[in-house]
Amino acid sequence: MSKKIIFLALATFVAINPFSSPVKADSGQWEPIQATEVWEYNQYKVEKVSFDKQSVGPISLGSTVLVAEPISSCEPVGCDRYDVYVLKDGSRMFIGNLPAVVLNEQRYFANEKEFVYVDTSDLDQNHWNVVTVDLETGKETIAVKDFFMDGVEEMDVRVADGKFYFNPSFNWNNHEGYSQGTIYVYDPKVNDMRVVPD
């Protein structure tokens, strides 16, 4: 009941922002949310929470609610990396520097409720990690480590039946990127990546 009330009570206001501060909490630590106003009723409490005008959310992922802000190095230009706050039972947990792609409710449920993304593991963008995030603890785990795929500009991942499916967009010799019609699948049980046959 309190999860629904907190979600319903979230409102976006620009004047006060209890989420942004010069000092960020460490990832995975729960701390109380500082509400701008509070109303007490017989069986529940309603808290009004304010966000920065550049915030994204609230985003509902089942019983979990997220609010995200662009990372400080993205301002004022903008980029696709966010600091995410997980909200639950009047508390918040900070998870820093996540790609924007994870802030999609449909994608979360399509990935069997896995909060998962692909991130480059080298500066040349030839090696990649698949990272999962536990929204209860904030713990990030590398599910697939340092796999090689050359010429990839960006890549998305889908999870199904314990396997990881990749759809890369390539950029060869600085030409315009294109989505290859090939899907790759990685099975961690046998440590093998293959092309999915048509």
mmCIF file of C-alpha atoms in Angstrom:
data_model
loop_
_atom_site.group_PDB
_atom_site.id
_atom_site.type_symbol
_atom_site.label_atom_id
_atom_site.label_comp_id
_atom_site.label_asym_id
_atom_site.label_seq_id
_atom_site.Cartn_x
_atom_site.Cartn_y
_atom_site.Cartn_z
ATOM 1 C CA MET A 1 0.000 0.000 0.000
ATOM 2 C CA SER A 2 2.760 2.457 0.931
ATOM 3 C CA LYS A 3 4.586 1.825 -2.394
ATOM 4 C CA LYS A 4 1.519 2.923 -4.341
ATOM 5 C CA ILE A 5 1.042 5.960 -2.119
ATOM 6 C CA ILE A 6 4.656 7.065 -2.550
ATOM 7 C CA PHE A 7 4.382 6.673 -6.306
ATOM 8 C CA LEU A 8 1.121 8.606 -6.454
ATOM 9 C CA ALA A 9 2.534 11.346 -4.260
ATOM 10 C CA LEU A 10 5.552 11.993 -6.478
ATOM 11 C CA ALA A 11 5.275 15.368 -8.182
ATOM 12 C CA THR A 12 7.676 17.277 -10.341
ATOM 13 C CA PHE A 13 8.611 20.738 -9.073
ATOM 14 C CA VAL A 14 11.594 22.819 -10.084
ATOM 15 C CA ALA A 15 12.020 25.019 -7.015
ATOM 16 C CA ILE A 16 13.498 22.496 -4.559
ATOM 17 C CA ASN A 17 15.407 19.382 -5.447
ATOM 18 C CA PRO A 18 16.183 16.971 -2.612
ATOM 19 C CA PHE A 19 17.764 14.509 -5.050
ATOM 20 C CA SER A 20 20.573 16.697 -6.374
ATOM 21 C CA SER A 21 23.347 17.583 -4.047
ATOM 22 C CA PRO A 22 27.054 18.261 -4.448
ATOM 23 C CA VAL A 23 27.760 14.997 -2.603
ATOM 24 C CA LYS A 24 26.225 11.825 -4.011
ATOM 25 C CA ALA A 25 25.578 8.794 -1.847
ATOM 26 C CA ASP A 26 27.460 5.622 -2.603
ATOM 27 C CA SER A 27 25.659 3.188 -4.867
ATOM 28 C CA GLY A 28 23.634 0.599 -3.001
ATOM 29 C CA GLN A 29 23.001 2.586 0.190
ATOM 30 C CA TRP A 30 19.426 3.353 1.190
ATOM 31 C CA GLU A 31 18.765 6.752 2.775
ATOM 32 C CA PRO A 32 15.596 8.644 3.704
ATOM 33 C CA ILE A 33 13.953 10.858 1.091
ATOM 34 C CA GLN A 34 13.628 14.472 2.160
ATOM 35 C CA ALA A 35 10.071 15.425 1.279
ATOM 36 C CA THR A 36 9.155 19.044 0.604
ATOM 37 C CA GLU A 37 5.738 18.543 2.237
ATOM 38 C CA VAL A 38 4.078 15.745 4.206
ATOM 39 C CA TRP A 39 0.417 14.953 4.900
ATOM 40 C CA GLU A 40 -0.587 12.387 7.519
ATOM 41 C CA TYR A 41 -3.849 10.501 7.226
ATOM 42 C CA ASN A 42 -5.345 7.775 9.412
ATOM 43 C CA GLN A 43 -3.590 4.802 7.825
ATOM 44 C CA TYR A 44 -0.959 6.324 5.568
ATOM 45 C CA LYS A 45 1.342 9.240 4.911
ATOM 46 C CA VAL A 46 1.655 11.242 1.674
ATOM 47 C CA GLU A 47 4.960 12.916 0.832
ATOM 48 C CA LYS A 48 5.535 15.471 -1.903
ATOM 49 C CA VAL A 49 8.947 15.060 -3.519
ATOM 50 C CA SER A 50 10.517 17.573 -5.903
ATOM 51 C CA PHE A 51 12.872 16.910 -8.796
ATOM 52 C CA ASP A 52 15.216 18.884 -11.015
ATOM 53 C CA LYS A 53 13.670 20.090 -14.285
ATOM 54 C CA GLN A 54 16.002 17.796 -16.289
ATOM 55 C CA SER A 55 14.923 14.714 -14.366
ATOM 56 C CA VAL A 56 13.370 11.723 -16.066
ATOM 57 C CA GLY A 57 10.547 9.973 -14.268
ATOM 58 C CA PRO A 58 9.014 8.776 -12.147
ATOM 59 C CA ILE A 59 9.344 5.467 -13.972
ATOM 60 C CA SER A 60 7.450 2.476 -12.619
ATOM 61 C CA LEU A 61 9.140 -0.908 -12.995
ATOM 62 C CA GLY A 62 6.626 -3.143 -11.279
ATOM 63 C CA SER A 63 6.831 -2.352 -7.564
ATOM 64 C CA THR A 64 9.984 -0.269 -8.078
ATOM 65 C CA VAL A 65 9.990 3.452 -8.900
ATOM 66 C CA LEU A 66 12.949 5.234 -10.504
ATOM 67 C CA VAL A 67 13.888 8.868 -11.010
ATOM 68 C CA ALA A 68 16.949 9.737 -13.082
ATOM 69 C CA GLU A 69 19.083 12.834 -13.602
ATOM 70 C CA PRO A 70 21.731 13.430 -16.292
ATOM 71 C CA ILE A 71 25.205 12.828 -14.884
ATOM 72 C CA SER A 72 27.049 16.053 -14.058
ATOM 73 C CA SER A 73 29.527 15.669 -16.938
ATOM 74 C CA CYS A 74 26.565 15.727 -19.368
ATOM 75 C CA GLU A 75 25.437 19.216 -18.388
ATOM 76 C CA PRO A 76 24.707 21.530 -20.105
ATOM 77 C CA VAL A 77 25.343 19.702 -23.396
ATOM 78 C CA GLY A 78 23.456 16.514 -22.583
ATOM 79 C CA CYS A 79 24.282 12.855 -23.152
ATOM 80 C CA ASP A 80 22.736 9.473 -22.598
ATOM 81 C CA ARG A 81 24.123 8.659 -19.123
ATOM 82 C CA TYR A 82 22.067 9.081 -15.940
ATOM 83 C CA ASP A 83 22.360 8.889 -12.195
ATOM 84 C CA VAL A 84 19.371 6.845 -11.049
ATOM 85 C CA TYR A 85 17.507 6.939 -7.741
ATOM 86 C CA VAL A 86 15.463 3.899 -6.747
ATOM 87 C CA LEU A 87 12.529 4.948 -4.523
ATOM 88 C CA LYS A 88 10.926 2.594 -2.041
ATOM 89 C CA ASP A 89 9.013 2.984 1.229
ATOM 90 C CA GLY A 90 10.137 6.571 1.840
ATOM 91 C CA SER A 91 13.793 5.840 1.062
ATOM 92 C CA ARG A 92 16.033 6.275 -1.953
ATOM 93 C CA MET A 93 19.067 4.418 -3.260
ATOM 94 C CA PHE A 94 21.583 5.969 -5.654
ATOM 95 C CA ILE A 95 22.954 4.031 -8.646
ATOM 96 C CA GLY A 96 25.363 6.124 -10.687
ATOM 97 C CA ASN A 97 26.196 6.494 -14.363
ATOM 98 C CA LEU A 98 23.726 4.215 -16.152
ATOM 99 C CA PRO A 99 22.848 4.426 -19.863
ATOM 100 C CA ALA A 100 19.527 6.010 -20.818
ATOM 101 C CA VAL A 101 18.345 2.783 -22.453
ATOM 102 C CA VAL A 102 17.632 1.221 -19.036
ATOM 103 C CA LEU A 103 15.002 3.882 -18.276
ATOM 104 C CA ASN A 104 12.349 2.161 -20.335
ATOM 105 C CA GLU A 105 9.511 0.262 -18.679
ATOM 106 C CA GLN A 106 8.683 -1.847 -21.753
ATOM 107 C CA ARG A 107 12.326 -2.836 -22.159
ATOM 108 C CA TYR A 108 12.502 -3.882 -18.486
ATOM 109 C CA PHE A 109 9.528 -6.240 -18.804
ATOM 110 C CA ALA A 110 10.702 -7.513 -22.220
ATOM 111 C CA ASN A 111 13.951 -8.486 -20.475
ATOM 112 C CA GLU A 112 12.114 -10.719 -17.991
ATOM 113 C CA LYS A 113 12.335 -8.008 -15.301
ATOM 114 C CA GLU A 114 16.109 -7.826 -15.647
ATOM 115 C CA PHE A 115 17.644 -4.356 -15.285
ATOM 116 C CA VAL A 116 20.355 -5.023 -17.852
ATOM 117 C CA TYR A 117 22.524 -3.117 -20.303
ATOM 118 C CA VAL A 118 25.602 -3.463 -22.515
ATOM 119 C CA ASP A 119 28.602 -1.209 -21.867
ATOM 120 C CA THR A 120 31.942 -0.949 -23.615
ATOM 121 C CA SER A 121 34.862 -2.295 -21.605
ATOM 122 C CA ASP A 122 37.600 -0.552 -23.607
ATOM 123 C CA LEU A 123 38.180 2.828 -25.249
ATOM 124 C CA ASP A 124 38.183 1.356 -28.762
ATOM 125 C CA GLN A 125 34.659 -0.067 -28.290
ATOM 126 C CA ASN A 126 35.772 -3.529 -29.356
ATOM 127 C CA HIS A 127 35.139 -5.284 -26.049
ATOM 128 C CA TRP A 128 31.825 -5.269 -24.221
ATOM 129 C CA ASN A 129 30.275 -6.260 -20.889
ATOM 130 C CA VAL A 130 26.685 -7.161 -20.126
ATOM 131 C CA VAL A 131 25.816 -5.642 -16.758
ATOM 132 C CA THR A 132 22.816 -6.486 -14.578
ATOM 133 C CA VAL A 133 21.709 -4.281 -11.686
ATOM 134 C CA ASP A 134 19.847 -5.538 -8.612
ATOM 135 C CA LEU A 135 17.283 -2.835 -7.842
ATOM 136 C CA GLU A 136 16.990 -4.031 -4.220
ATOM 137 C CA THR A 137 20.692 -3.720 -3.374
ATOM 138 C CA GLY A 138 22.123 -1.515 -6.134
ATOM 139 C CA LYS A 139 24.728 -4.193 -6.854
ATOM 140 C CA GLU A 140 25.996 -4.258 -10.429
ATOM 141 C CA THR A 141 27.116 -7.654 -11.743
ATOM 142 C CA ILE A 142 28.917 -8.394 -14.990
ATOM 143 C CA ALA A 143 26.851 -11.210 -16.475
ATOM 144 C CA VAL A 144 28.921 -11.501 -19.666
ATOM 145 C CA LYS A 145 32.490 -10.220 -19.418
ATOM 146 C CA ASP A 146 34.688 -8.652 -22.070
ATOM 147 C CA PHE A 147 33.303 -10.239 -25.236
ATOM 148 C CA PHE A 148 34.783 -9.064 -28.537
ATOM 149 C CA MET A 149 32.762 -7.459 -31.326
ATOM 150 C CA ASP A 150 34.580 -5.018 -33.617
ATOM 151 C CA GLY A 151 33.148 -1.939 -35.338
ATOM 152 C CA VAL A 152 30.127 -1.645 -33.071
ATOM 153 C CA GLU A 153 28.810 1.862 -32.513
ATOM 154 C CA GLU A 154 26.087 0.825 -30.101
ATOM 155 C CA MET A 155 24.417 -2.363 -29.003
ATOM 156 C CA ASP A 156 21.321 -3.419 -27.154
ATOM 157 C CA VAL A 157 20.672 -6.628 -25.275
ATOM 158 C CA ARG A 158 17.614 -8.732 -24.594
ATOM 159 C CA VAL A 159 17.342 -11.510 -22.022
ATOM 160 C CA ALA A 160 15.258 -14.634 -22.583
ATOM 161 C CA ASP A 161 15.452 -18.041 -20.934
ATOM 162 C CA GLY A 162 18.837 -17.284 -19.371
ATOM 163 C CA LYS A 163 20.411 -16.325 -22.718
ATOM 164 C CA PHE A 164 21.524 -12.895 -23.948
ATOM 165 C CA TYR A 165 20.561 -11.666 -27.431
ATOM 166 C CA PHE A 166 22.500 -8.803 -29.062
ATOM 167 C CA ASN A 167 21.503 -6.511 -31.920
ATOM 168 C CA PRO A 168 24.556 -4.397 -32.795
ATOM 169 C CA SER A 169 24.685 -1.249 -34.896
ATOM 170 C CA PHE A 170 27.992 -1.085 -36.766
ATOM 171 C CA ASN A 171 30.017 1.911 -37.916
ATOM 172 C CA TRP A 172 32.788 0.809 -40.276
ATOM 173 C CA ASN A 173 35.385 3.431 -41.273
ATOM 174 C CA ASN A 174 33.265 6.278 -39.883
ATOM 175 C CA HIS A 175 30.405 5.613 -42.263
ATOM 176 C CA GLU A 176 26.873 6.082 -41.063
ATOM 177 C CA GLY A 177 25.886 3.359 -38.632
ATOM 178 C CA TYR A 178 23.448 0.692 -39.687
ATOM 179 C CA SER A 179 21.663 -2.091 -37.906
ATOM 180 C CA GLN A 180 22.824 -5.426 -39.138
ATOM 181 C CA GLY A 181 20.081 -7.931 -39.753
ATOM 182 C CA THR A 182 21.962 -10.474 -37.680
ATOM 183 C CA ILE A 183 21.141 -11.229 -34.063
ATOM 184 C CA TYR A 184 23.779 -12.819 -31.830
ATOM 185 C CA VAL A 185 22.986 -15.050 -28.867
ATOM 186 C CA TYR A 186 25.241 -15.803 -25.912
ATOM 187 C CA ASP A 187 24.565 -18.811 -23.703
ATOM 188 C CA PRO A 188 26.457 -18.475 -20.388
ATOM 189 C CA LYS A 189 25.979 -22.182 -19.604
ATOM 190 C CA VAL A 190 28.290 -23.163 -22.453
ATOM 191 C CA ASN A 191 30.198 -19.842 -22.759
ATOM 192 C CA ASP A 192 29.380 -19.585 -26.459
ATOM 193 C CA MET A 193 28.208 -16.766 -28.759
ATOM 194 C CA ARG A 194 26.599 -17.595 -32.077
ATOM 195 C CA VAL A 195 24.598 -15.987 -34.832
ATOM 196 C CA VAL A 196 20.883 -16.707 -34.510
ATOM 197 C CA PRO A 197 19.833 -18.509 -37.717
ATOM 198 C CA ASP A 198 17.028 -17.019 -39.823
#
